[in-house]
């Protein structure tokens, strides 16, 4: 026997567009500081240096700064740790040897220059790891290398795999003598060697945001840490500068979100009259199923709660008088 019940529930929805919710409110600080000083100021006064998680927040930060400055660079919460390493893991004597091109920046084309080339009788330079070049393997030991030039163009990762499968690893270079020997083997203009680094890009507040808005220009950084700026003179695009540079900066705080409340009335039909819809376990199970349905539809930021009637119950059997009133309203 079917039984009609009325279900009353309350939806609490955060008052912003779910697909483009701005989680950060930005605050421009004109007083120039180095990056560490700016970070300390933001953490004491607001929440932290600016984190940017999507295009809407990027535009909001630009608007915030542009109301004060139209042609400046400002610190944001982005920073990187620059750690060049050898493919074979060598960290012994000579591991820090570098033969960079004169005035070669340690941090070069920040968004993709993470692998190193040696030229034909030329010093080293960083390049995009996805680019294809010949490469040099080591077929000896770390302390007694035997360099082998492979005249086949591959990206750095494929070259590394080839060297490990056919020799020992990509070449490690520990001193000027080994560098000259290696250069004399290069038959093309450039060849991969084993020096590389990971991106190691972080936000001050520990956010895992992967959103990026890079400037494509050069970044001449000669230290092991570099800090991020948004360049208003280049559409707010990001680049890295020495952290000791004194600049204005942008902090963020997390504004309280307004809450909208909506009451939703549903009619449910029971096939099993023995089920008590007011049982706490049953109510919890229904809530979970409704919440799962919302997630399937891509709706987030919504909280569902039951609204109890004065008698403490949520569900009430719908009487015949209610049916009659409904029919009258429908006829009108």
XYZ file of C-alpha atoms in Angstrom:
332
model
C 0.000 0.000 0.000
C 1.432 3.388 -1.043
C 1.696 6.052 1.660
C 2.275 9.761 0.870
C 4.606 11.813 3.040
C 5.934 15.387 2.893
C 9.694 15.891 3.244
C 11.048 19.284 4.299
C 14.765 20.034 3.826
C 16.905 23.197 3.980
C 19.766 23.856 1.505
C 22.556 26.198 2.562
C 24.362 27.518 -0.521
C 27.475 29.757 -0.434
C 26.698 33.056 -2.090
C 29.101 32.997 -5.043
C 29.291 31.432 -8.463
C 30.471 27.893 -7.719
C 32.454 27.571 -10.960
C 34.434 30.787 -10.440
C 34.307 31.486 -6.706
C 36.924 34.051 -5.625
C 38.441 32.640 -2.466
C 40.921 35.484 -1.972
C 40.488 39.178 -1.319
C 43.597 41.128 -2.333
C 45.272 44.052 -0.566
C 47.928 46.222 -2.235
C 50.761 47.463 -0.005
C 52.800 50.278 -1.554
C 55.658 50.238 0.988
C 58.629 48.504 -0.775
C 60.012 45.458 1.048
C 62.032 42.405 0.131
C 60.040 39.197 -0.379
C 60.626 37.798 3.116
C 59.653 41.082 4.784
C 56.534 41.268 2.613
C 55.632 37.684 3.545
C 55.958 38.496 7.265
C 53.849 41.658 6.905
C 51.077 39.803 5.062
C 50.985 36.967 7.586
C 50.713 39.400 10.498
C 48.240 41.824 8.891
C 46.168 39.597 6.606
C 46.585 35.885 5.723
C 49.661 35.625 3.472
C 51.253 36.909 0.269
C 48.894 36.614 -2.676
C 48.034 33.162 -3.963
C 46.303 33.068 -7.368
C 44.270 29.987 -8.238
C 42.390 30.851 -11.441
C 41.895 33.446 -14.172
C 39.232 35.323 -12.197
C 41.612 35.803 -9.249
C 44.413 36.832 -11.604
C 42.156 39.538 -13.048
C 41.031 40.591 -9.563
C 44.649 41.052 -8.432
C 45.463 43.121 -11.512
C 42.396 45.302 -10.888
C 43.361 45.765 -7.235
C 46.900 46.907 -8.049
C 45.912 48.941 -11.107
C 43.711 51.180 -8.960
C 46.953 52.376 -7.317
C 49.687 51.639 -9.890
C 49.634 51.109 -13.644
C 53.277 50.342 -14.350
C 54.940 48.408 -11.569
C 55.975 44.965 -10.374
C 54.577 43.558 -7.131
C 55.568 40.593 -5.033
C 53.114 37.684 -4.929
C 53.401 34.465 -2.924
C 55.210 32.480 -5.622
C 58.796 31.281 -5.069
C 61.161 28.590 -6.296
C 64.158 26.670 -4.996
C 66.840 26.206 -7.654
C 68.635 22.877 -7.237
C 70.688 21.646 -10.189
C 71.414 17.901 -9.968
C 73.113 15.178 -11.971
C 71.097 12.381 -13.560
C 73.238 9.644 -11.966
C 72.824 11.195 -8.506
C 76.500 12.134 -8.151
C 77.121 14.462 -5.185
C 80.813 13.926 -4.569
C 83.799 16.143 -5.279
C 83.183 18.340 -8.323
C 79.405 17.898 -8.270
C 79.023 21.675 -8.064
C 81.170 22.317 -11.134
C 79.415 24.442 -13.756
C 80.592 25.708 -17.129
C 77.805 28.168 -17.893
C 77.963 30.575 -20.793
C 79.261 33.915 -19.480
C 76.494 35.729 -17.565
C 74.257 32.670 -17.948
C 71.438 33.024 -15.428
C 70.935 30.210 -12.978
C 67.208 30.648 -13.528
C 66.469 30.805 -17.226
C 63.061 30.933 -18.905
C 61.419 29.839 -15.683
C 58.492 27.917 -17.097
C 60.366 25.232 -19.070
C 64.187 25.588 -19.091
C 65.156 22.796 -16.715
C 67.757 20.696 -18.619
C 71.331 21.476 -19.693
C 73.149 21.381 -23.027
C 76.864 21.415 -23.733
C 77.974 22.946 -27.005
C 80.614 22.012 -29.541
C 83.589 23.636 -27.808
C 81.115 25.938 -26.113
C 80.030 26.308 -22.470
C 76.673 25.118 -21.119
C 73.208 26.548 -21.347
C 69.776 25.525 -20.065
C 67.000 24.650 -22.473
C 63.511 23.209 -22.711
C 63.684 19.546 -21.676
C 61.183 18.661 -24.411
C 63.463 19.887 -27.184
C 65.270 17.262 -29.279
C 69.094 17.187 -29.334
C 71.891 14.598 -29.544
C 73.339 13.660 -26.141
C 76.346 12.334 -24.292
C 76.285 9.204 -22.133
C 78.776 7.860 -19.593
C 79.905 4.253 -20.095
C 82.450 4.247 -17.280
C 82.086 4.936 -13.553
C 81.293 8.145 -11.711
C 84.961 8.575 -10.763
C 86.378 7.335 -14.075
C 83.913 8.364 -16.798
C 83.989 7.243 -20.420
C 82.001 9.695 -22.524
C 80.030 8.447 -25.541
C 78.393 10.832 -28.015
C 75.047 9.613 -29.397
C 74.236 11.405 -32.633
C 70.477 10.834 -32.433
C 68.103 13.633 -31.446
C 65.860 12.995 -28.429
C 64.318 15.027 -25.639
C 66.152 14.946 -22.310
C 64.012 12.228 -20.678
C 64.300 9.898 -23.685
C 68.037 10.538 -23.835
C 68.330 9.673 -20.142
C 66.419 6.427 -20.675
C 68.542 5.533 -23.707
C 71.784 6.078 -21.762
C 70.554 3.996 -18.819
C 69.462 1.138 -21.077
C 72.585 1.067 -23.283
C 75.354 2.571 -21.142
C 75.354 3.848 -17.522
C 73.641 7.253 -17.540
C 73.800 10.715 -19.066
C 77.204 12.358 -18.635
C 78.239 13.951 -15.329
C 80.961 16.601 -15.674
C 83.087 17.382 -12.575
C 85.860 19.696 -13.790
C 87.272 21.718 -16.684
C 89.284 18.766 -18.049
C 86.196 16.555 -18.333
C 84.236 19.470 -19.776
C 86.804 19.982 -22.551
C 86.864 16.254 -23.309
C 83.101 16.174 -23.530
C 82.931 19.263 -25.769
C 85.407 17.762 -28.220
C 83.020 14.835 -28.759
C 80.019 16.942 -29.726
C 79.579 16.663 -33.486
C 76.537 18.953 -33.588
C 76.020 22.408 -32.135
C 74.552 21.181 -28.827
C 74.097 17.938 -26.873
C 72.295 17.008 -23.663
C 74.333 16.221 -20.543
C 73.058 14.889 -17.222
C 72.521 18.194 -15.399
C 68.886 19.085 -14.715
C 66.578 20.483 -12.066
C 62.959 20.029 -11.044
C 60.562 23.006 -11.273
C 60.270 23.248 -7.436
C 57.694 26.036 -7.641
C 55.709 26.827 -4.478
C 53.210 29.248 -2.932
C 53.941 30.979 0.366
C 50.762 29.636 2.014
C 51.474 26.052 0.927
C 48.701 26.060 -1.657
C 48.840 23.352 -4.297
C 47.487 25.664 -7.001
C 48.838 24.743 -10.446
C 47.509 27.880 -12.167
C 50.300 29.745 -14.010
C 50.514 33.033 -15.921
C 54.172 33.260 -16.975
C 56.083 36.034 -18.640
C 58.213 34.544 -21.442
C 61.232 36.766 -20.847
C 64.589 36.104 -19.189
C 65.094 35.721 -15.444
C 68.689 36.377 -14.412
C 68.902 34.818 -10.952
C 72.257 33.877 -9.451
C 71.098 32.519 -6.090
C 69.436 29.278 -5.014
C 66.033 30.865 -4.318
C 63.979 33.187 -6.545
C 60.721 34.966 -5.741
C 57.695 35.746 -7.879
C 56.311 39.055 -9.092
C 53.280 40.060 -11.112
C 54.403 42.605 -13.721
C 51.684 45.210 -14.299
C 53.793 46.601 -17.139
C 53.249 43.252 -18.925
C 49.556 42.481 -18.330
C 50.285 41.207 -14.829
C 52.319 38.248 -16.074
C 54.605 36.491 -13.609
C 58.368 36.214 -13.505
C 61.057 35.616 -10.887
C 63.438 38.162 -9.399
C 66.083 38.043 -6.651
C 64.197 37.854 -3.351
C 66.272 40.723 -1.926
C 64.723 43.197 -4.396
C 62.554 45.797 -2.649
C 59.092 46.093 -4.206
C 55.480 46.829 -3.271
C 53.420 43.688 -2.808
C 49.974 42.130 -2.625
C 48.561 40.245 0.367
C 45.370 38.263 0.538
C 42.703 37.591 3.119
C 39.786 35.176 3.014
C 36.483 37.082 3.081
C 33.475 35.531 4.808
C 31.079 34.118 2.246
C 27.397 35.089 2.464
C 25.022 32.162 2.870
C 21.712 31.816 1.065
C 19.063 29.569 2.594
C 16.422 27.837 0.545
C 13.621 25.601 1.792
C 12.798 22.711 -0.526
C 9.597 20.674 -0.129
C 9.499 17.187 -1.593
C 6.793 14.516 -1.719
C 7.965 10.949 -1.199
C 6.038 7.684 -1.714
C 6.806 4.627 0.373
C 6.275 1.107 -0.891
C 7.098 -0.363 2.524
C 4.832 1.128 5.185
C 7.051 -0.297 7.945
C 9.860 2.152 7.139
C 10.003 5.029 9.625
C 11.256 8.067 7.740
C 11.813 9.883 11.038
C 14.331 7.279 12.144
C 17.723 9.089 12.462
C 19.514 6.409 10.410
C 16.937 6.621 7.622
C 17.114 10.422 7.548
C 20.919 10.308 7.426
C 20.836 7.818 4.549
C 18.442 10.006 2.544
C 20.633 13.075 3.132
C 23.714 11.220 1.909
C 21.946 10.090 -1.266
C 20.756 13.635 -1.977
C 24.272 15.006 -1.380
C 25.746 12.379 -3.724
C 23.258 13.357 -6.426
C 24.337 16.988 -6.126
C 27.995 16.012 -6.508
C 27.143 13.968 -9.605
C 25.571 17.116 -11.071
C 28.772 19.070 -10.335
C 27.244 21.133 -7.522
C 29.529 21.904 -4.550
C 29.424 24.267 -1.579
C 25.945 23.068 -0.571
C 24.927 21.801 2.869
C 21.713 19.863 3.387
C 19.906 19.812 6.714
C 16.498 18.635 7.868
C 14.061 21.216 9.180
C 12.018 19.826 12.035
C 8.397 20.790 12.657
C 7.214 21.988 16.087
C 6.507 18.390 17.104
C 10.160 17.476 16.433
C 9.376 15.387 13.363
C 10.505 15.983 9.780
C 8.107 13.708 7.902
C 4.343 13.802 8.177
C 1.755 11.673 6.454
C -0.182 13.700 3.911
C -3.884 13.656 4.791
C -6.943 13.642 2.529
C -7.678 17.296 3.357
C -4.317 18.229 1.918
C -5.115 16.284 -1.248
C -8.450 18.073 -1.546
C -6.815 21.500 -1.159
C -4.273 20.609 -3.835
C -7.013 19.585 -6.252
C -8.882 22.833 -5.589
C -5.755 24.892 -6.305
C -5.159 22.908 -9.491
C -8.766 23.488 -10.682
C -8.410 27.244 -10.099
